[in-house]
PDB file of C-alpha atoms and ligand atoms in Angstrom:
ATOM      1  CA  MET A  18       5.194   3.131  33.748  1.00 94.00           C
ATOM      2  CA  SER A  19       6.351   1.971  30.338  1.00 95.00           C
ATOM      3  CA  LEU A  20       9.708   0.203  30.452  1.00 95.00           C
ATOM      4  CA  SER A  21      12.451   2.688  29.540  1.00 95.00           C
ATOM      5  CA  SER A  22      14.887   2.518  26.657  1.00 94.00           C
ATOM      6  CA  GLU A  23      17.671   2.363  29.300  1.00 95.00           C
ATOM      7  CA  TYR A  24      16.130  -0.884  30.551  1.00 95.00           C
ATOM      8  CA  PHE A  25      16.440  -2.404  27.067  1.00 96.00           C
ATOM      9  CA  ASP A  26      19.932  -0.940  26.508  1.00 96.00           C
ATOM     10  CA  GLY A  27      20.933  -2.738  29.707  1.00 96.00           C
ATOM     11  CA  LEU A  28      19.564  -6.049  28.432  1.00 96.00           C
ATOM     12  CA  TYR A  29      21.416  -5.653  25.132  1.00 97.00           C
ATOM     13  CA  ALA A  30      24.654  -4.719  26.935  1.00 96.00           C
ATOM     14  CA  ALA A  31      24.539  -8.118  28.634  1.00 96.00           C
ATOM     15  CA  ASP A  32      23.436 -10.181  25.629  1.00 95.00           C
ATOM     16  CA  ALA A  33      23.023  -9.311  21.932  1.00 94.00           C
ATOM     17  CA  ASP A  34      19.929 -11.560  21.879  1.00 95.00           C
ATOM     18  CA  PRO A  35      18.299 -11.104  25.318  1.00 95.00           C
ATOM     19  CA  TRP A  36      15.215 -13.251  24.547  1.00 95.00           C
ATOM     20  CA  GLY A  37      16.974 -15.974  22.571  1.00 94.00           C
ATOM     21  CA  ILE A  38      15.043 -14.954  19.482  1.00 96.00           C
ATOM     22  CA  GLU A  39      17.743 -16.349  17.223  1.00 93.00           C
ATOM     23  CA  ARG A  40      18.479 -19.414  19.263  1.00 92.00           C
ATOM     24  CA  GLY A  41      15.688 -21.914  19.207  1.00 93.00           C
ATOM     25  CA  TRP A  42      12.779 -23.667  17.561  1.00 97.00           C
ATOM     26  CA  TYR A  43      10.140 -21.807  19.649  1.00 97.00           C
ATOM     27  CA  GLU A  44      10.900 -18.416  18.076  1.00 97.00           C
ATOM     28  CA  GLU A  45      11.650 -19.865  14.640  1.00 97.00           C
ATOM     29  CA  ARG A  46       8.264 -21.601  14.616  1.00 98.00           C
ATOM     30  CA  LYS A  47       6.483 -18.474  15.909  1.00 98.00           C
ATOM     31  CA  ARG A  48       7.947 -16.440  13.056  1.00 98.00           C
ATOM     32  CA  ALA A  49       6.613 -19.061  10.628  1.00 98.00           C
ATOM     33  CA  VAL A  50       3.165 -18.756  12.247  1.00 98.00           C
ATOM     34  CA  VAL A  51       3.340 -14.940  11.938  1.00 98.00           C
ATOM     35  CA  LEU A  52       4.223 -15.141   8.253  1.00 98.00           C
ATOM     36  CA  ALA A  53       1.500 -17.726   7.594  1.00 98.00           C
ATOM     37  CA  ALA A  54      -1.091 -15.614   9.419  1.00 98.00           C
ATOM     38  CA  LEU A  55      -0.623 -12.532   7.264  1.00 98.00           C
ATOM     39  CA  PRO A  56      -3.776 -12.395   5.166  1.00 97.00           C
ATOM     40  CA  ARG A  57      -1.980 -11.132   2.059  1.00 97.00           C
ATOM     41  CA  PRO A  58       1.054 -12.457   0.225  1.00 97.00           C
ATOM     42  CA  ARG A  59       2.426  -8.928  -0.170  1.00 97.00           C
ATOM     43  CA  TYR A  60       2.101  -5.532   1.446  1.00 98.00           C
ATOM     44  CA  GLU A  61       3.043  -2.135   0.062  1.00 98.00           C
ATOM     45  CA  ARG A  62       4.437  -0.507   3.193  1.00 98.00           C
ATOM     46  CA  ALA A  63       4.935  -2.191   6.554  1.00 98.00           C
ATOM     47  CA  PHE A  64       5.971  -0.929  10.012  1.00 98.00           C
ATOM     48  CA  GLU A  65       7.546  -3.189  12.617  1.00 98.00           C
ATOM     49  CA  PRO A  66       8.117  -1.463  15.968  1.00 98.00           C
ATOM     50  CA  GLY A  67      10.373  -3.271  18.455  1.00 98.00           C
ATOM     51  CA  CYS A  68      12.318  -5.193  15.829  1.00 98.00           C
ATOM     52  CA  ALA A  69      15.139  -6.302  18.216  1.00 98.00           C
ATOM     53  CA  GLY A  70      17.942  -7.862  16.149  1.00 97.00           C
ATOM     54  CA  GLY A  71      15.819  -8.087  13.015  1.00 98.00           C
ATOM     55  CA  ALA A  72      15.019 -11.814  12.949  1.00 98.00           C
ATOM     56  CA  LEU A  73      11.388 -11.128  12.039  1.00 98.00           C
ATOM     57  CA  SER A  74      12.328  -8.086   9.935  1.00 98.00           C
ATOM     58  CA  VAL A  75      14.392 -10.144   7.471  1.00 98.00           C
ATOM     59  CA  ALA A  76      11.520 -12.615   7.202  1.00 98.00           C
ATOM     60  CA  LEU A  77       8.994  -9.815   6.588  1.00 98.00           C
ATOM     61  CA  ALA A  78      11.153  -7.930   4.076  1.00 98.00           C
ATOM     62  CA  PRO A  79      10.454 -10.269   1.113  1.00 98.00           C
ATOM     63  CA  ARG A  80       6.697  -9.796   1.696  1.00 98.00           C
ATOM     64  CA  CYS A  81       6.811  -5.960   1.514  1.00 98.00           C
ATOM     65  CA  ASP A  82       7.593  -3.309  -1.066  1.00 98.00           C
ATOM     66  CA  GLU A  83       8.830  -1.114   1.800  1.00 98.00           C
ATOM     67  CA  LEU A  84       9.539  -1.985   5.427  1.00 98.00           C
ATOM     68  CA  VAL A  85      10.294   0.465   8.243  1.00 98.00           C
ATOM     69  CA  CYS A  86      11.566  -1.034  11.517  1.00 98.00           C
ATOM     70  CA  TRP A  87      12.007   0.718  14.851  1.00 98.00           C
ATOM     71  CA  ASP A  88      13.759  -0.145  18.062  1.00 97.00           C
ATOM     72  CA  PRO A  89      14.839   2.138  20.914  1.00 97.00           C
ATOM     73  CA  ALA A  90      17.978   0.086  21.673  1.00 97.00           C
ATOM     74  CA  ALA A  91      21.082   1.216  19.740  1.00 97.00           C
ATOM     75  CA  ARG A  92      22.505  -2.304  19.656  1.00 97.00           C
ATOM     76  CA  ALA A  93      19.304  -3.715  18.193  1.00 98.00           C
ATOM     77  CA  VAL A  94      19.224  -0.985  15.539  1.00 98.00           C
ATOM     78  CA  GLU A  95      22.823  -1.716  14.572  1.00 97.00           C
ATOM     79  CA  THR A  96      22.231  -5.469  14.259  1.00 97.00           C
ATOM     80  CA  THR A  97      19.015  -5.045  12.303  1.00 98.00           C
ATOM     81  CA  GLY A  98      20.689  -2.534   9.973  1.00 98.00           C
ATOM     82  CA  GLU A  99      23.403  -5.066   9.165  1.00 97.00           C
ATOM     83  CA  ARG A 100      20.851  -7.798   8.516  1.00 97.00           C
ATOM     84  CA  LEU A 101      18.714  -5.605   6.274  1.00 98.00           C
ATOM     85  CA  ALA A 102      21.681  -4.480   4.161  1.00 97.00           C
ATOM     86  CA  ASP A 103      20.658  -6.906   1.411  1.00 95.00           C
ATOM     87  CA  HIS A 104      17.107  -5.488   1.388  1.00 97.00           C
ATOM     88  CA  PRO A 105      17.370  -1.896   0.133  1.00 97.00           C
ATOM     89  CA  HIS A 106      13.606  -1.425   0.454  1.00 98.00           C
ATOM     90  CA  ALA A 107      13.835  -2.104   4.219  1.00 98.00           C
ATOM     91  CA  ARG A 108      15.335   0.179   6.847  1.00 98.00           C
ATOM     92  CA  VAL A 109      15.636   0.461  10.594  1.00 98.00           C
ATOM     93  CA  GLU A 110      15.495   3.625  12.700  1.00 97.00           C
ATOM     94  CA  GLN A 111      16.020   4.240  16.390  1.00 96.00           C
ATOM     95  CA  GLY A 112      12.508   4.905  17.613  1.00 95.00           C
ATOM     96  CA  ALA A 113      10.174   4.016  20.441  1.00 95.00           C
ATOM     97  CA  LEU A 114       6.437   3.725  20.917  1.00 95.00           C
ATOM     98  CA  PRO A 115       4.149   5.371  21.468  1.00 90.00           C
ATOM     99  CA  GLY A 116       5.477   8.712  20.167  1.00 75.00           C
ATOM    100  CA  SER A 117       4.275   8.901  16.660  1.00 79.00           C
ATOM    101  CA  THR A 118       4.649   6.269  13.989  1.00 87.00           C
ATOM    102  CA  PRO A 119       7.094   6.874  11.143  1.00 92.00           C
ATOM    103  CA  ASP A 120       5.934   9.443   8.577  1.00 92.00           C
ATOM    104  CA  GLY A 121       3.256   8.303   6.189  1.00 95.00           C
ATOM    105  CA  THR A 122       0.762   5.472   6.218  1.00 97.00           C
ATOM    106  CA  PHE A 123       1.039   1.692   6.222  1.00 98.00           C
ATOM    107  CA  ASP A 124      -0.964  -1.244   4.994  1.00 98.00           C
ATOM    108  CA  LEU A 125       0.707  -3.488   7.599  1.00 98.00           C
ATOM    109  CA  VAL A 126       1.763  -2.891  11.197  1.00 98.00           C
ATOM    110  CA  VAL A 127       3.396  -5.848  12.984  1.00 98.00           C
ATOM    111  CA  ALA A 128       3.414  -5.502  16.793  1.00 98.00           C
ATOM    112  CA  SER A 129       5.291  -8.616  17.869  1.00 98.00           C
ATOM    113  CA  GLU A 130       6.178  -8.987  21.553  1.00 98.00           C
ATOM    114  CA  VAL A 131       6.328  -5.256  22.184  1.00 98.00           C
ATOM    115  CA  VAL A 132       3.046  -3.702  23.370  1.00 97.00           C
ATOM    116  CA  TYR A 133       3.212  -5.224  26.876  1.00 97.00           C
ATOM    117  CA  TYR A 134       6.200  -2.974  27.614  1.00 97.00           C
ATOM    118  CA  LEU A 135       3.914   0.071  27.468  1.00 97.00           C
ATOM    119  CA  ASP A 136       1.776   1.439  30.267  1.00 96.00           C
ATOM    120  CA  ALA A 137      -1.954   1.972  29.769  1.00 97.00           C
ATOM    121  CA  ASP A 138      -1.669   5.553  28.447  1.00 96.00           C
ATOM    122  CA  ASP A 139       1.108   4.618  26.033  1.00 96.00           C
ATOM    123  CA  ARG A 140      -0.797   1.565  24.802  1.00 97.00           C
ATOM    124  CA  ALA A 141      -3.876   3.691  24.154  1.00 96.00           C
ATOM    125  CA  ALA A 142      -1.697   6.202  22.276  1.00 96.00           C
ATOM    126  CA  PHE A 143      -0.206   3.399  20.203  1.00 97.00           C
ATOM    127  CA  TRP A 144      -3.597   1.921  19.256  1.00 97.00           C
ATOM    128  CA  ASP A 145      -4.752   5.439  18.301  1.00 96.00           C
ATOM    129  CA  ALA A 146      -1.628   5.889  16.166  1.00 96.00           C
ATOM    130  CA  VAL A 147      -2.177   2.552  14.445  1.00 97.00           C
ATOM    131  CA  GLU A 148      -5.778   3.448  13.632  1.00 96.00           C
ATOM    132  CA  ALA A 149      -4.583   6.782  12.227  1.00 95.00           C
ATOM    133  CA  CYS A 150      -1.785   5.369  10.054  1.00 96.00           C
ATOM    134  CA  LEU A 151      -3.521   2.277   8.623  1.00 97.00           C
ATOM    135  CA  ARG A 152      -4.210   2.593   4.927  1.00 97.00           C
ATOM    136  CA  PRO A 153      -7.608   1.509   3.616  1.00 95.00           C
ATOM    137  CA  GLY A 154      -7.714  -2.277   3.816  1.00 95.00           C
ATOM    138  CA  GLY A 155      -4.597  -2.336   6.005  1.00 98.00           C
ATOM    139  CA  HIS A 156      -3.823  -4.905   8.703  1.00 98.00           C
ATOM    140  CA  LEU A 157      -2.470  -4.824  12.236  1.00 98.00           C
ATOM    141  CA  LEU A 158      -0.880  -8.110  13.317  1.00 98.00           C
ATOM    142  CA  ALA A 159      -0.312  -8.384  17.066  1.00 98.00           C
ATOM    143  CA  VAL A 160       1.386 -11.347  18.732  1.00 98.00           C
ATOM    144  CA  HIS A 161       2.305 -11.632  22.415  1.00 98.00           C
ATOM    145  CA  TRP A 162       3.598 -14.116  24.989  1.00 97.00           C
ATOM    146  CA  LEU A 163       0.786 -15.267  27.306  1.00 97.00           C
ATOM    147  CA  ARG A 164       2.764 -16.637  30.202  1.00 93.00           C
ATOM    148  CA  GLU A 165       3.690 -14.633  33.279  1.00 87.00           C
ATOM    149  CA  ALA A 166       6.004 -11.634  32.929  1.00 86.00           C
ATOM    150  CA  PRO A 167       5.548  -9.765  36.225  1.00 89.00           C
ATOM    151  CA  GLU A 168       8.051  -7.040  35.322  1.00 91.00           C
ATOM    152  CA  TYR A 169       5.919  -5.885  32.359  1.00 95.00           C
ATOM    153  CA  PRO A 170       3.166  -3.254  32.799  1.00 96.00           C
ATOM    154  CA  VAL A 171       0.529  -5.658  31.436  1.00 95.00           C
ATOM    155  CA  GLU A 172       0.247  -9.338  30.547  1.00 95.00           C
ATOM    156  CA  GLY A 173       0.067 -10.366  26.901  1.00 96.00           C
ATOM    157  CA  ALA A 174      -3.589 -11.378  27.249  1.00 96.00           C
ATOM    158  CA  GLY A 175      -4.360  -7.880  28.532  1.00 97.00           C
ATOM    159  CA  VAL A 176      -2.859  -6.352  25.392  1.00 97.00           C
ATOM    160  CA  HIS A 177      -5.151  -8.452  23.224  1.00 98.00           C
ATOM    161  CA  ASP A 178      -8.200  -7.789  25.427  1.00 98.00           C
ATOM    162  CA  GLU A 179      -7.651  -4.056  24.885  1.00 97.00           C
ATOM    163  CA  LEU A 180      -7.353  -4.537  21.170  1.00 97.00           C
ATOM    164  CA  ALA A 181     -10.617  -6.480  21.106  1.00 97.00           C
ATOM    165  CA  ALA A 182     -12.322  -3.536  22.827  1.00 97.00           C
ATOM    166  CA  ARG A 183     -11.329  -1.064  20.090  1.00 97.00           C
ATOM    167  CA  THR A 184     -14.561  -0.456  18.255  1.00 97.00           C
ATOM    168  CA  ALA A 185     -12.835   0.958  15.177  1.00 97.00           C
ATOM    169  CA  LEU A 186     -11.048  -2.357  14.590  1.00 98.00           C
ATOM    170  CA  ALA A 187     -12.327  -5.855  13.845  1.00 97.00           C
ATOM    171  CA  ARG A 188     -10.441  -9.114  14.190  1.00 98.00           C
ATOM    172  CA  THR A 189      -9.991 -11.253  11.092  1.00 97.00           C
ATOM    173  CA  VAL A 190      -7.487 -13.847  12.389  1.00 98.00           C
ATOM    174  CA  ARG A 191      -6.959 -15.411  15.811  1.00 98.00           C
ATOM    175  CA  HIS A 192      -4.381 -18.037  16.711  1.00 98.00           C
ATOM    176  CA  ASP A 193      -4.281 -19.086  20.355  1.00 97.00           C
ATOM    177  CA  GLU A 194      -1.987 -21.524  22.059  1.00 97.00           C
ATOM    178  CA  ALA A 195      -0.641 -21.948  25.583  1.00 97.00           C
ATOM    179  CA  ASP A 196       2.348 -19.677  24.998  1.00 97.00           C
ATOM    180  CA  PHE A 197       1.186 -16.908  22.694  1.00 98.00           C
ATOM    181  CA  ARG A 198      -1.798 -15.255  21.060  1.00 98.00           C
ATOM    182  CA  LEU A 199      -1.676 -13.900  17.521  1.00 98.00           C
ATOM    183  CA  GLU A 200      -4.392 -11.734  16.032  1.00 98.00           C
ATOM    184  CA  VAL A 201      -4.891  -9.723  12.876  1.00 98.00           C
ATOM    185  CA  TYR A 202      -7.149  -6.672  12.888  1.00 98.00           C
ATOM    186  CA  ALA A 203      -8.484  -4.428  10.139  1.00 98.00           C
ATOM    187  CA  ARG A 204     -10.668  -1.339  10.259  1.00 97.00           C
ATOM    188  CA  ALA A 205     -14.113  -2.575  11.281  1.00 96.00           C
ATOM    189  CA  SER A 206     -15.699  -1.193   8.126  1.00 94.00           C
ATOM    190  CA  GLU A 207     -13.142  -2.989   5.917  1.00 93.00           C
ATOM    191  CA  ALA A 208     -12.564  -6.330   7.657  1.00 93.00           C
ATOM    192  CA  ARG A 209     -12.675  -9.296   5.286  1.00 94.00           C
ATOM    193  CA  SER A 210     -11.779 -12.943   5.766  1.00 95.00           C
ATOM    194  CA  VAL A 211      -8.821 -14.365   3.854  1.00 94.00           C
ATOM    195  CA  ALA A 212     -11.242 -16.243   1.581  1.00 94.00           C
ATOM    196  CA  GLU A 213     -13.050 -12.979   0.847  1.00 93.00           C
ATOM    197  CA  GLU A 214      -9.690 -11.243   0.288  1.00 89.00           C
ATOM    198  CA  THR A 215      -8.744 -13.830  -2.301  1.00 90.00           C
ATOM    199  CA  GLY A 216     -12.133 -13.961  -4.030  1.00 89.00           C
ATOM    200  CA  LEU A 217     -13.163 -17.434  -2.757  1.00 90.00           C
ATOM    201  CA  ARG A 218     -16.841 -17.925  -1.949  1.00 77.00           C
TER     202      ARG A 218
HETATM  203  C1  LIG B 308      11.050  -9.305  22.659  1.00 94.19           C
HETATM  204  S1  LIG B 308      11.791  -8.187  21.501  1.00 94.19           S
HETATM  205  C2  LIG B 308      10.707  -8.414  20.099  1.00 94.19           C
HETATM  206  C3  LIG B 308      11.448  -8.608  18.817  1.00 94.19           C
HETATM  207  C4  LIG B 308      10.641  -8.857  17.581  1.00 94.19           C
HETATM  208  N1  LIG B 308       9.514  -7.955  17.450  1.00 94.19           N
HETATM  209  C5  LIG B 308      10.185 -10.288  17.529  1.00 94.19           C
HETATM  210  O1  LIG B 308       9.050 -10.562  17.849  1.00 94.19           O
HETATM  211  O2  LIG B 308      10.998 -11.148  17.168  1.00 94.19           O
HETATM  212  C6  LIG B 308      11.223  -6.616  22.087  1.00 94.19           C
HETATM  213  C7  LIG B 308      11.911  -5.419  21.470  1.00 94.19           C
HETATM  214  O3  LIG B 308      11.076  -4.280  21.701  1.00 94.19           O
HETATM  215  C8  LIG B 308      11.905  -3.175  21.928  1.00 94.19           C
HETATM  216  N2  LIG B 308      11.122  -2.147  22.639  1.00 94.19           N
HETATM  217  C9  LIG B 308      10.960  -1.979  23.957  1.00 94.19           C
HETATM  218  N3  LIG B 308      10.190  -0.914  24.229  1.00 94.19           N
HETATM  219  C10 LIG B 308       9.847  -0.398  23.043  1.00 94.19           C
HETATM  220  C11 LIG B 308       9.091   0.717  22.648  1.00 94.19           C
HETATM  221  N4  LIG B 308       8.510   1.527  23.548  1.00 94.19           N
HETATM  222  N5  LIG B 308       8.939   0.975  21.324  1.00 94.19           N
HETATM  223  C12 LIG B 308       9.499   0.163  20.402  1.00 94.19           C
HETATM  224  N6  LIG B 308      10.254  -0.915  20.725  1.00 94.19           N
HETATM  225  C13 LIG B 308      10.424  -1.194  22.022  1.00 94.19           C
HETATM  226  C14 LIG B 308      13.069  -3.727  22.727  1.00 94.19           C
HETATM  227  O4  LIG B 308      14.210  -2.888  22.661  1.00 94.19           O
HETATM  228  C15 LIG B 308      13.273  -5.088  22.067  1.00 94.19           C
HETATM  229  O5  LIG B 308      14.256  -5.023  21.079  1.00 94.19           O
END
């Protein structure tokens, strides 16, 4: 079963930053890797599900014309809303995957440390939703912890294995290290390297 929103509310009741996302070099560096891995300097409309307290959201906001963030946990939504107050083009809503995605389409979806909370059916529904909402030329960036997390429905590597099996998507970026895997996907018919994106030969 997917982990419930009550599970995450419980974590936030005990600690405003349950994963120490704000507290150390590991997460700060990972955010820098995420930002560096985005193939484009700017995106028109981005979706970040599972935004937690908004640490990545505030880093993504300057790279987007519009940013929509979701989290099921009320405390996370409140914190992210406060942090995004200086970015009127960015907003946070209380929402959970898979459900639908927010209304409209996106040229960037950032799934950072969130898909392993979903069970197999919900993950399949999420990948379907991403494929449906990606604008032409759009990107999905997925990044997940690779070490053991027995309480999650699937390991991080399993999330990325599933993504690799989606025939409608093709990988354009892969960053692998002992702790996490980061990949960027585009529609298979539209996938281009960063050099191709920028006109380099
Ligand atoms: C580890 S934090 C990731 C934070 C942020 N994406 C990052 O990488 O810095 C995971 C967040 O996902 C949220 N979450 C859990 N299940 C979710 C779901 N089904 N849909 C969207 N978000 C979910 C949790 O409430 C939590 O805030």
